[in-house]
Amino acid sequence: MRRFVTALALVVGLAFAGDTLAQGTGGGNTQNIVQGQSSGANPTARSVTEEQLFQQLDKLTGRVSIPDGKAAVLQQPQGREYRAYHESTLPWIGGIVILGMLVALAAFYFTKGRIMMEPDEESGRKILRFNTFERFTHWLTATCFIVLAISGLNYIFGKRLLMPLIGPDAFAAWSQWAKFAHNYLSWPFMLGVLFMLVVWIKDNLPDRTDIAWLKAGGGFLSGKHPPARRFNAGQKGIFWSVVLGGIAMSVTGIIMMFPFSYTDIGGMQLSQIIHGTLGVILIAILIAHIYIGSLGMEGAYDAMGSGEVDLAWAKVHHRLWVEEEGAKTASGRQTTARPAPAE
């Protein structure tokens, strides 16, 4: 009898609960209760989006317990801009200016050929163009720049061009040594730029002869070389490109070698953009300089090789400078007579 009363009470209770629940759901059936009714509202409509956070805060940050507070920055818009520049824009700039310069020089060489020395009665006599310290300054800066250029181009093009050829392990080892070379040889490069500024600034100040030289295109197309002093307008342009560009790259390079010592993350990214862009432009300019000083012009290499150039060559390309040197010595003691080479 007790069991019957208990079972009856349970049935009545379940029936009462079912009726109440049905009324609370507007008279729906059990399927409606289990599945629920759609209200048409998006439950995440009022949640904050990533784009809203960027607009409100300009960056996404978290909380860190370590001393380095910069680790709390999760994302910031400038990072996206820097990544897009490094991965897309900078490789295009580098490829266009460097390959464009190589194509232009090749076209000039195959159409005009090498600029040869003109036979003259002064041929065989030498005049001192650069002393020992000047040549040391040139080769110090040039050697360091070549290594810096190769290791810097690896940063831009290495994973695209070199890694597929040598594999990831060899590329990682090469990149590590390239980084060491880039960091350590940057210091003698900066010293060389400083020496260049001190030694050659007085000879590279613009003057009116540069205008005539530029109007004549340096004589490369006409074959008639306009008069120039110790450095012509083209050489002055290279000098100031190396000095000003080298100083800018030195400053941005130091900022990157000592991260966050002088600026924040935005300044670090800007430094890398300036450093990389100036780097590829300087590489293109100095490719032209190397071409003219070696393959492009006969007799030009002697200036930085032995320091002495043929007097006939000097009169053709730097006539005003030869006259100035002759006036200084009055007797032309800088020139030395040497037998002309056998043909």
Tab-separated table of C-alpha atoms in Angstrom:
chain	number	residue	atom	x	y	z
A	1	MET	CA	0.000	0.000	0.000
A	2	ARG	CA	2.861	2.387	0.825
A	3	ARG	CA	4.534	1.642	-2.488
A	4	PHE	CA	1.310	2.342	-4.376
A	5	VAL	CA	0.865	5.750	-2.683
A	6	THR	CA	4.477	6.682	-3.466
A	7	ALA	CA	4.135	5.776	-7.145
A	8	LEU	CA	0.854	7.684	-7.426
A	9	ALA	CA	2.433	10.824	-5.908
A	10	LEU	CA	5.337	10.579	-8.376
A	11	VAL	CA	3.006	10.370	-11.376
A	12	VAL	CA	0.951	13.354	-10.185
A	13	GLY	CA	4.112	15.402	-9.601
A	14	LEU	CA	5.475	14.683	-13.075
A	15	ALA	CA	2.164	15.576	-14.673
A	16	PHE	CA	2.043	18.898	-12.801
A	17	ALA	CA	5.623	19.766	-13.745
A	18	GLY	CA	4.979	18.977	-17.410
A	19	ASP	CA	1.911	21.202	-17.490
A	20	THR	CA	3.790	24.094	-15.872
A	21	LEU	CA	6.713	23.766	-18.260
A	22	ALA	CA	4.391	23.678	-21.252
A	23	GLN	CA	2.692	26.876	-20.101
A	24	GLY	CA	6.076	28.565	-19.594
A	25	THR	CA	7.037	27.827	-23.181
A	26	GLY	CA	3.835	29.137	-24.661
A	27	GLY	CA	2.173	25.771	-24.995
A	28	GLY	CA	4.971	24.151	-27.047
A	29	ASN	CA	5.553	20.436	-27.132
A	30	THR	CA	8.457	18.406	-25.797
A	31	GLN	CA	10.424	18.732	-29.059
A	32	ASN	CA	10.263	22.506	-28.787
A	33	ILE	CA	11.477	22.321	-25.207
A	34	VAL	CA	14.442	20.092	-26.065
A	35	GLN	CA	15.481	21.889	-29.257
A	36	GLY	CA	14.583	25.382	-28.078
A	37	GLN	CA	13.142	28.128	-30.210
A	38	SER	CA	15.345	30.406	-32.322
A	39	SER	CA	15.156	34.034	-31.274
A	40	GLY	CA	16.897	35.301	-34.475
A	41	ALA	CA	19.561	37.150	-32.450
A	42	ASN	CA	23.319	36.609	-32.971
A	43	PRO	CA	24.773	35.760	-29.525
A	44	THR	CA	28.156	37.341	-30.543
A	45	ALA	CA	26.700	40.453	-32.136
A	46	ARG	CA	27.724	42.638	-29.229
A	47	SER	CA	31.192	41.120	-28.791
A	48	VAL	CA	34.233	43.311	-29.523
A	49	THR	CA	35.959	42.546	-32.849
A	50	GLU	CA	39.693	42.679	-33.553
A	51	GLU	CA	39.216	45.602	-35.932
A	52	GLN	CA	37.327	47.567	-33.270
A	53	LEU	CA	40.163	46.997	-30.830
A	54	PHE	CA	42.668	48.256	-33.407
A	55	GLN	CA	40.583	51.397	-33.958
A	56	GLN	CA	40.078	52.039	-30.260
A	57	LEU	CA	43.471	51.079	-28.839
A	58	ASP	CA	45.751	51.116	-31.932
A	59	LYS	CA	47.156	47.764	-30.730
A	60	LEU	CA	46.281	44.539	-28.943
A	61	THR	CA	47.928	44.025	-25.576
A	62	GLY	CA	47.842	41.466	-22.816
A	63	ARG	CA	49.231	41.172	-19.326
A	64	VAL	CA	52.716	39.933	-18.488
A	65	SER	CA	54.516	39.407	-15.200
A	66	ILE	CA	58.045	39.614	-16.642
A	67	PRO	CA	60.037	42.883	-16.543
A	68	ASP	CA	59.894	43.340	-20.323
A	69	GLY	CA	56.597	45.160	-20.797
A	70	LYS	CA	56.960	45.045	-24.610
A	71	ALA	CA	56.093	41.352	-24.502
A	72	ALA	CA	52.515	42.330	-23.679
A	73	VAL	CA	51.984	43.749	-27.172
A	74	LEU	CA	50.231	41.014	-29.137
A	75	GLN	CA	49.501	42.857	-32.380
A	76	GLN	CA	49.848	46.395	-33.665
A	77	PRO	CA	48.881	47.814	-37.080
A	78	GLN	CA	52.405	49.012	-37.915
A	79	GLY	CA	53.558	45.414	-37.685
A	80	ARG	CA	51.249	44.463	-40.514
A	81	GLU	CA	52.530	47.376	-42.605
A	82	TYR	CA	56.148	46.430	-41.931
A	83	ARG	CA	55.513	42.779	-42.800
A	84	ALA	CA	53.838	43.768	-46.069
A	85	TYR	CA	56.753	46.076	-46.930
A	86	HIS	CA	59.411	43.495	-46.096
A	87	GLU	CA	57.694	40.569	-47.801
A	88	SER	CA	56.408	42.346	-50.909
A	89	THR	CA	57.467	45.952	-51.515
A	90	LEU	CA	61.159	45.781	-50.582
A	91	PRO	CA	61.958	42.715	-52.740
A	92	TRP	CA	60.337	44.454	-55.706
A	93	ILE	CA	62.327	47.655	-55.107
A	94	GLY	CA	65.556	45.694	-54.718
A	95	GLY	CA	64.945	43.573	-57.795
A	96	ILE	CA	64.045	46.535	-59.982
A	97	VAL	CA	66.942	48.839	-59.031
A	98	ILE	CA	69.671	46.172	-58.924
A	99	LEU	CA	68.642	44.163	-61.978
A	100	GLY	CA	67.766	47.387	-63.784
A	101	MET	CA	71.279	48.719	-63.181
A	102	LEU	CA	72.858	45.471	-64.387
A	103	VAL	CA	70.744	45.489	-67.543
A	104	ALA	CA	71.561	49.156	-68.236
A	105	LEU	CA	75.313	48.579	-67.811
A	106	ALA	CA	75.221	45.476	-69.995
A	107	ALA	CA	73.350	47.410	-72.699
A	108	PHE	CA	75.908	50.226	-72.544
A	109	TYR	CA	78.817	47.802	-72.740
A	110	PHE	CA	77.474	45.881	-75.724
A	111	THR	CA	76.492	49.029	-77.619
A	112	LYS	CA	79.360	51.402	-76.759
A	113	GLY	CA	82.031	49.001	-75.605
A	114	ARG	CA	84.820	49.775	-73.181
A	115	ILE	CA	86.040	53.368	-72.899
A	116	MET	CA	89.625	53.126	-74.095
A	117	MET	CA	92.589	55.388	-73.418
A	118	GLU	CA	93.445	57.712	-76.265
A	119	PRO	CA	97.080	57.542	-77.426
A	120	ASP	CA	98.908	60.770	-76.695
A	121	GLU	CA	102.418	62.099	-76.452
A	122	GLU	CA	102.035	62.005	-72.663
A	123	SER	CA	101.252	58.270	-72.655
A	124	GLY	CA	103.643	56.317	-70.460
A	125	ARG	CA	104.135	59.105	-67.936
A	126	LYS	CA	102.433	58.676	-64.574
A	127	ILE	CA	100.862	61.109	-62.134
A	128	LEU	CA	100.010	60.333	-58.514
A	129	ARG	CA	96.254	60.367	-58.082
A	130	PHE	CA	95.694	58.766	-54.651
A	131	ASN	CA	98.206	58.278	-51.846
A	132	THR	CA	98.481	55.198	-49.620
A	133	PHE	CA	96.042	56.330	-46.948
A	134	GLU	CA	93.441	57.311	-49.530
A	135	ARG	CA	93.681	53.894	-51.159
A	136	PHE	CA	93.478	52.205	-47.750
A	137	THR	CA	90.324	54.197	-46.986
A	138	HIS	CA	88.767	53.227	-50.300
A	139	TRP	CA	89.500	49.500	-50.030
A	140	LEU	CA	88.513	49.326	-46.352
A	141	THR	CA	85.114	50.840	-47.109
A	142	ALA	CA	84.636	48.936	-50.363
A	143	THR	CA	85.531	45.506	-48.953
A	144	CYS	CA	83.281	45.915	-45.950
A	145	PHE	CA	80.441	47.190	-48.124
A	146	ILE	CA	80.622	44.171	-50.437
A	147	VAL	CA	80.272	41.775	-47.483
A	148	LEU	CA	77.523	43.906	-45.975
A	149	ALA	CA	75.708	43.970	-49.324
A	150	ILE	CA	75.820	40.189	-49.777
A	151	SER	CA	74.716	39.459	-46.222
A	152	GLY	CA	72.033	42.156	-46.413
A	153	LEU	CA	70.609	40.814	-49.671
A	154	ASN	CA	70.375	37.430	-47.969
A	155	TYR	CA	67.942	39.026	-45.521
A	156	ILE	CA	65.694	40.121	-48.395
A	157	PHE	CA	66.083	37.373	-50.992
A	158	GLY	CA	67.739	34.466	-49.170
A	159	LYS	CA	64.711	32.388	-48.270
A	160	ARG	CA	63.231	32.939	-51.744
A	161	LEU	CA	66.283	32.226	-53.899
A	162	LEU	CA	69.003	30.545	-51.831
A	163	MET	CA	67.172	28.240	-49.420
A	164	PRO	CA	65.465	26.192	-52.187
A	165	LEU	CA	68.928	25.544	-53.673
A	166	ILE	CA	70.956	24.592	-50.576
A	167	GLY	CA	68.253	23.420	-48.175
A	168	PRO	CA	67.042	24.820	-44.853
A	169	ASP	CA	69.907	23.515	-42.686
A	170	ALA	CA	72.677	24.957	-44.853
A	171	PHE	CA	70.703	28.161	-45.291
A	172	ALA	CA	70.303	28.526	-41.516
A	173	ALA	CA	74.058	28.081	-40.967
A	174	TRP	CA	74.899	30.511	-43.787
A	175	SER	CA	72.434	33.096	-42.472
A	176	GLN	CA	73.907	32.881	-38.972
A	177	TRP	CA	77.440	33.553	-40.241
A	178	ALA	CA	76.117	36.260	-42.573
A	179	LYS	CA	74.554	37.952	-39.553
A	180	PHE	CA	77.860	37.818	-37.656
A	181	ALA	CA	79.712	39.285	-40.647
A	182	HIS	CA	77.083	42.002	-41.072
A	183	ASN	CA	77.221	43.059	-37.434
A	184	TYR	CA	81.007	43.051	-37.006
A	185	LEU	CA	82.072	44.490	-40.381
A	186	SER	CA	79.623	47.357	-40.014
A	187	TRP	CA	82.047	49.023	-37.591
A	188	PRO	CA	85.064	49.252	-39.957
A	189	PHE	CA	82.627	50.316	-42.692
A	190	MET	CA	81.492	53.227	-40.535
A	191	LEU	CA	85.116	54.106	-39.837
A	192	GLY	CA	85.831	54.058	-43.575
A	193	VAL	CA	82.917	56.388	-44.288
A	194	LEU	CA	84.265	58.789	-41.674
A	195	PHE	CA	87.755	58.669	-43.241
A	196	MET	CA	86.262	59.322	-46.690
A	197	LEU	CA	84.393	62.359	-45.403
A	198	VAL	CA	87.521	63.852	-43.827
A	199	VAL	CA	89.924	63.068	-46.693
A	200	TRP	CA	87.804	63.882	-49.751
A	201	ILE	CA	85.133	66.388	-48.760
A	202	LYS	CA	87.126	69.400	-50.012
A	203	ASP	CA	87.470	67.808	-53.467
A	204	ASN	CA	83.781	66.869	-53.672
A	205	LEU	CA	82.132	70.211	-53.065
A	206	PRO	CA	79.953	71.151	-56.078
A	207	ASP	CA	81.210	73.850	-58.422
A	208	ARG	CA	80.304	75.284	-61.835
A	209	THR	CA	82.363	72.697	-63.737
A	210	ASP	CA	79.888	70.047	-62.600
A	211	ILE	CA	77.088	71.718	-64.550
A	212	ALA	CA	79.020	71.505	-67.805
A	213	TRP	CA	79.963	67.880	-67.063
A	214	LEU	CA	76.336	66.920	-66.444
A	215	LYS	CA	75.137	68.736	-69.577
A	216	ALA	CA	77.634	66.734	-71.623
A	217	GLY	CA	76.618	63.493	-69.920
A	218	GLY	CA	80.194	62.999	-68.802
A	219	GLY	CA	81.200	62.394	-72.388
A	220	PHE	CA	80.074	58.768	-72.228
A	221	LEU	CA	77.819	59.096	-75.254
A	222	SER	CA	79.650	61.699	-77.320
A	223	GLY	CA	83.171	60.526	-76.528
A	224	LYS	CA	84.258	64.114	-75.765
A	225	HIS	CA	84.981	64.311	-72.072
A	226	PRO	CA	84.271	67.705	-70.482
A	227	PRO	CA	86.964	69.210	-68.251
A	228	ALA	CA	86.817	68.188	-64.588
A	229	ARG	CA	88.772	68.719	-61.431
A	230	ARG	CA	90.001	65.887	-59.194
A	231	PHE	CA	86.482	64.430	-59.066
A	232	ASN	CA	83.896	64.945	-61.770
A	233	ALA	CA	80.173	65.398	-61.103
A	234	GLY	CA	79.490	61.673	-61.385
A	235	GLN	CA	82.176	60.801	-58.848
A	236	LYS	CA	80.906	63.526	-56.544
A	237	GLY	CA	77.437	62.022	-56.744
A	238	ILE	CA	78.800	58.634	-55.736
A	239	PHE	CA	80.818	60.206	-52.913
A	240	TRP	CA	77.811	61.944	-51.388
A	241	SER	CA	75.639	58.876	-51.908
A	242	VAL	CA	78.107	56.761	-49.962
A	243	VAL	CA	78.701	59.340	-47.228
A	244	LEU	CA	75.099	60.410	-46.622
A	245	GLY	CA	73.670	56.971	-47.288
A	246	GLY	CA	76.376	55.374	-45.162
A	247	ILE	CA	75.644	57.698	-42.256
A	248	ALA	CA	71.900	56.981	-42.467
A	249	MET	CA	72.531	53.242	-42.655
A	250	SER	CA	74.972	53.461	-39.755
A	251	VAL	CA	72.425	55.195	-37.534
A	252	THR	CA	69.608	52.796	-38.395
A	253	GLY	CA	71.979	49.831	-38.113
A	254	ILE	CA	73.048	50.808	-34.591
A	255	ILE	CA	69.386	51.156	-33.627
A	256	MET	CA	68.772	47.596	-34.830
A	257	MET	CA	71.911	46.159	-33.206
A	258	PHE	CA	70.747	47.461	-29.831
A	259	PRO	CA	66.992	46.739	-29.945
A	260	PHE	CA	64.697	49.116	-28.050
A	261	SER	CA	67.621	50.998	-26.521
A	262	TYR	CA	66.791	54.165	-28.441
A	263	THR	CA	63.227	53.737	-29.706
A	264	ASP	CA	60.034	51.693	-29.459
A	265	ILE	CA	58.683	48.991	-31.776
A	266	GLY	CA	57.497	51.572	-34.297
A	267	GLY	CA	60.956	53.125	-34.467
A	268	MET	CA	62.556	49.701	-34.872
A	269	GLN	CA	60.330	48.899	-37.827
A	270	LEU	CA	60.960	52.292	-39.435
A	271	SER	CA	64.711	51.809	-39.005
A	272	GLN	CA	64.559	48.467	-40.809
A	273	ILE	CA	62.554	49.987	-43.672
A	274	ILE	CA	65.038	52.861	-44.102
A	275	HIS	CA	68.041	50.551	-43.748
A	276	GLY	CA	66.827	48.019	-46.296
A	277	THR	CA	65.663	50.581	-48.853
A	278	LEU	CA	68.860	52.630	-48.735
A	279	GLY	CA	70.871	49.424	-48.859
A	280	VAL	CA	69.503	48.193	-52.189
A	281	ILE	CA	69.769	51.686	-53.705
A	282	LEU	CA	73.431	51.989	-52.647
A	283	ILE	CA	74.156	48.526	-54.029
A	284	ALA	CA	72.814	49.589	-57.428
A	285	ILE	CA	74.842	52.828	-57.379
A	286	LEU	CA	78.073	51.090	-56.420
A	287	ILE	CA	77.587	48.403	-59.061
A	288	ALA	CA	77.852	51.239	-61.597
A	289	HIS	CA	80.921	52.587	-59.766
A	290	ILE	CA	82.604	49.167	-59.835
A	291	TYR	CA	81.833	48.794	-63.531
A	292	ILE	CA	83.353	52.175	-64.466
A	293	GLY	CA	86.413	51.577	-62.279
A	294	SER	CA	87.162	48.158	-63.761
A	295	LEU	CA	85.642	46.827	-66.965
A	296	GLY	CA	84.015	50.010	-68.189
A	297	MET	CA	87.022	52.316	-68.533
A	298	GLU	CA	90.602	51.485	-69.402
A	299	GLY	CA	93.122	52.975	-66.991
A	300	ALA	CA	90.585	53.828	-64.267
A	301	TYR	CA	91.527	50.939	-61.966
A	302	ASP	CA	95.112	52.155	-61.675
A	303	ALA	CA	93.901	55.085	-59.590
A	304	MET	CA	93.014	52.763	-56.698
A	305	GLY	CA	95.403	49.986	-57.679
A	306	SER	CA	98.847	51.535	-57.717
A	307	GLY	CA	97.652	55.076	-57.007
A	308	GLU	CA	99.234	56.389	-60.219
A	309	VAL	CA	97.414	56.935	-63.507
A	310	ASP	CA	98.582	57.577	-67.012
A	311	LEU	CA	99.111	61.295	-67.569
A	312	ALA	CA	97.359	61.194	-70.927
A	313	TRP	CA	94.329	59.514	-69.288
A	314	ALA	CA	94.311	62.114	-66.510
A	315	LYS	CA	94.380	64.996	-69.002
A	316	VAL	CA	91.405	63.580	-70.873
A	317	HIS	CA	89.206	62.903	-67.834
A	318	HIS	CA	90.493	65.388	-65.226
A	319	ARG	CA	92.259	68.122	-67.178
A	320	LEU	CA	91.607	70.907	-64.660
A	321	TRP	CA	93.019	68.788	-61.845
A	322	VAL	CA	96.190	68.027	-63.840
A	323	GLU	CA	96.644	71.746	-64.480
A	324	GLU	CA	96.162	72.503	-60.780
A	325	GLU	CA	98.719	69.883	-59.787
A	326	GLY	CA	101.170	71.222	-62.345
A	327	ALA	CA	100.725	74.743	-60.987
A	328	LYS	CA	101.344	73.511	-57.432
A	329	THR	CA	104.638	71.845	-58.258
A	330	ALA	CA	105.685	74.386	-60.912
A	331	SER	CA	108.031	71.754	-62.267
A	332	GLY	CA	105.583	68.890	-62.530
A	333	ARG	CA	107.479	66.782	-59.984
A	334	GLN	CA	104.390	64.637	-59.399
A	335	THR	CA	104.754	63.167	-62.861
A	336	THR	CA	107.311	60.473	-63.510
A	337	ALA	CA	108.536	59.389	-66.913
A	338	ARG	CA	108.143	55.701	-67.606
A	339	PRO	CA	108.554	53.773	-70.821
A	340	ALA	CA	105.344	53.227	-72.688
A	341	PRO	CA	104.137	49.622	-72.606
A	342	ALA	CA	104.764	47.550	-75.703
A	343	GLU	CA	101.764	47.170	-77.939
